[in-house]
């Protein structure tokens, strides 16, 4: 099996390690959009937005996720 055979498969880089986290991530996305003043269309398609707009939304979500992880880690006494 060469690399070419694997590339033929449809594989998204957005697969979640914990599929149950999807609802929480969707909620976080809408909260972030609201705070940034970005309206997410009903169908979820954001093709009309600029890279700057979607990038700022993604960056904001990443920042929030890092903050949440830091809070969880700081609550643990043994790492």
One Martini backbone bead per residue (centre of mass of N, CA, C, O) as a GRO file, in nm:
protein
   79
    1UNK     BB    1   0.089   0.041   0.028
    2UNK     BB    2   0.059   0.349  -0.073
    3UNK     BB    3   0.006   0.683  -0.048
    4UNK     BB    4  -0.199   0.711  -0.285
    5UNK     BB    5  -0.425   0.533  -0.159
    6UNK     BB    6  -0.484   0.714   0.094
    7UNK     BB    7  -0.557   0.985  -0.057
    8UNK     BB    8  -0.838   0.883  -0.176
    9UNK     BB    9  -0.948   0.939   0.086
   10UNK     BB   10  -1.189   1.078   0.285
   11UNK     BB   11  -1.025   1.321   0.500
   12UNK     BB   12  -1.069   1.490   0.784
   13UNK     BB   13  -0.923   1.735   1.006
   14UNK     BB   14  -1.210   1.759   1.192
   15UNK     BB   15  -1.180   1.528   1.369
   16UNK     BB   16  -1.286   1.403   1.665
   17UNK     BB   17  -1.182   1.243   1.944
   18UNK     BB   18  -1.458   1.354   2.084
   19UNK     BB   19  -1.768   1.350   1.957
   20UNK     BB   20  -1.927   1.476   2.209
   21UNK     BB   21  -1.789   1.772   2.167
   22UNK     BB   22  -1.955   1.909   1.942
   23UNK     BB   23  -2.168   2.074   2.099
   24UNK     BB   24  -1.964   2.248   2.257
   25UNK     BB   25  -1.826   2.370   2.005
   26UNK     BB   26  -2.076   2.501   1.886
   27UNK     BB   27  -2.133   2.684   2.125
   28UNK     BB   28  -1.859   2.830   2.116
   29UNK     BB   29  -1.891   2.946   1.832
   30UNK     BB   30  -2.144   3.123   1.893
   31UNK     BB   31  -2.019   3.287   2.122
   32UNK     BB   32  -1.783   3.404   1.962
   33UNK     BB   33  -1.947   3.539   1.740
   34UNK     BB   34  -2.103   3.728   1.926
   35UNK     BB   35  -1.852   3.876   2.047
   36UNK     BB   36  -1.749   3.956   1.737
   37UNK     BB   37  -2.005   4.010   1.540
   38UNK     BB   38  -2.079   3.730   1.410
   39UNK     BB   39  -2.277   3.576   1.163
   40UNK     BB   40  -2.421   3.263   1.151
   41UNK     BB   41  -2.551   3.077   0.938
   42UNK     BB   42  -2.790   2.838   0.935
   43UNK     BB   43  -2.612   2.638   0.737
   44UNK     BB   44  -2.289   2.717   0.807
   45UNK     BB   45  -2.205   2.881   0.564
   46UNK     BB   46  -1.880   3.081   0.518
   47UNK     BB   47  -1.789   3.171   0.215
   48UNK     BB   48  -1.840   3.500   0.239
   49UNK     BB   49  -1.606   3.514   0.416
   50UNK     BB   50  -1.322   3.610   0.532
   51UNK     BB   51  -1.024   3.506   0.647
   52UNK     BB   52  -1.017   3.708   0.879
   53UNK     BB   53  -1.288   3.633   1.009
   54UNK     BB   54  -1.243   3.324   1.045
   55UNK     BB   55  -0.969   3.351   1.192
   56UNK     BB   56  -1.071   3.509   1.439
   57UNK     BB   57  -1.266   3.292   1.531
   58UNK     BB   58  -1.060   3.060   1.560
   59UNK     BB   59  -0.870   3.209   1.756
   60UNK     BB   60  -1.076   3.252   1.981
   61UNK     BB   61  -1.142   2.957   2.031
   62UNK     BB   62  -0.856   2.868   2.099
   63UNK     BB   63  -0.819   3.055   2.342
   64UNK     BB   64  -1.053   2.933   2.507
   65UNK     BB   65  -0.948   2.640   2.515
   66UNK     BB   66  -0.685   2.706   2.662
   67UNK     BB   67  -0.813   2.827   2.914
   68UNK     BB   68  -0.968   2.573   2.995
   69UNK     BB   69  -0.719   2.389   3.023
   70UNK     BB   70  -0.571   2.557   3.236
   71UNK     BB   71  -0.790   2.533   3.451
   72UNK     BB   72  -0.780   2.227   3.474
   73UNK     BB   73  -0.476   2.202   3.543
   74UNK     BB   74  -0.478   2.392   3.800
   75UNK     BB   75  -0.672   2.180   3.962
   76UNK     BB   76  -0.420   2.007   3.967
   77UNK     BB   77  -0.165   1.867   4.165
   78UNK     BB   78  -0.094   1.628   3.963
   79UNK     BB   79   0.116   1.584   3.655
   0.00000   0.00000   0.00000
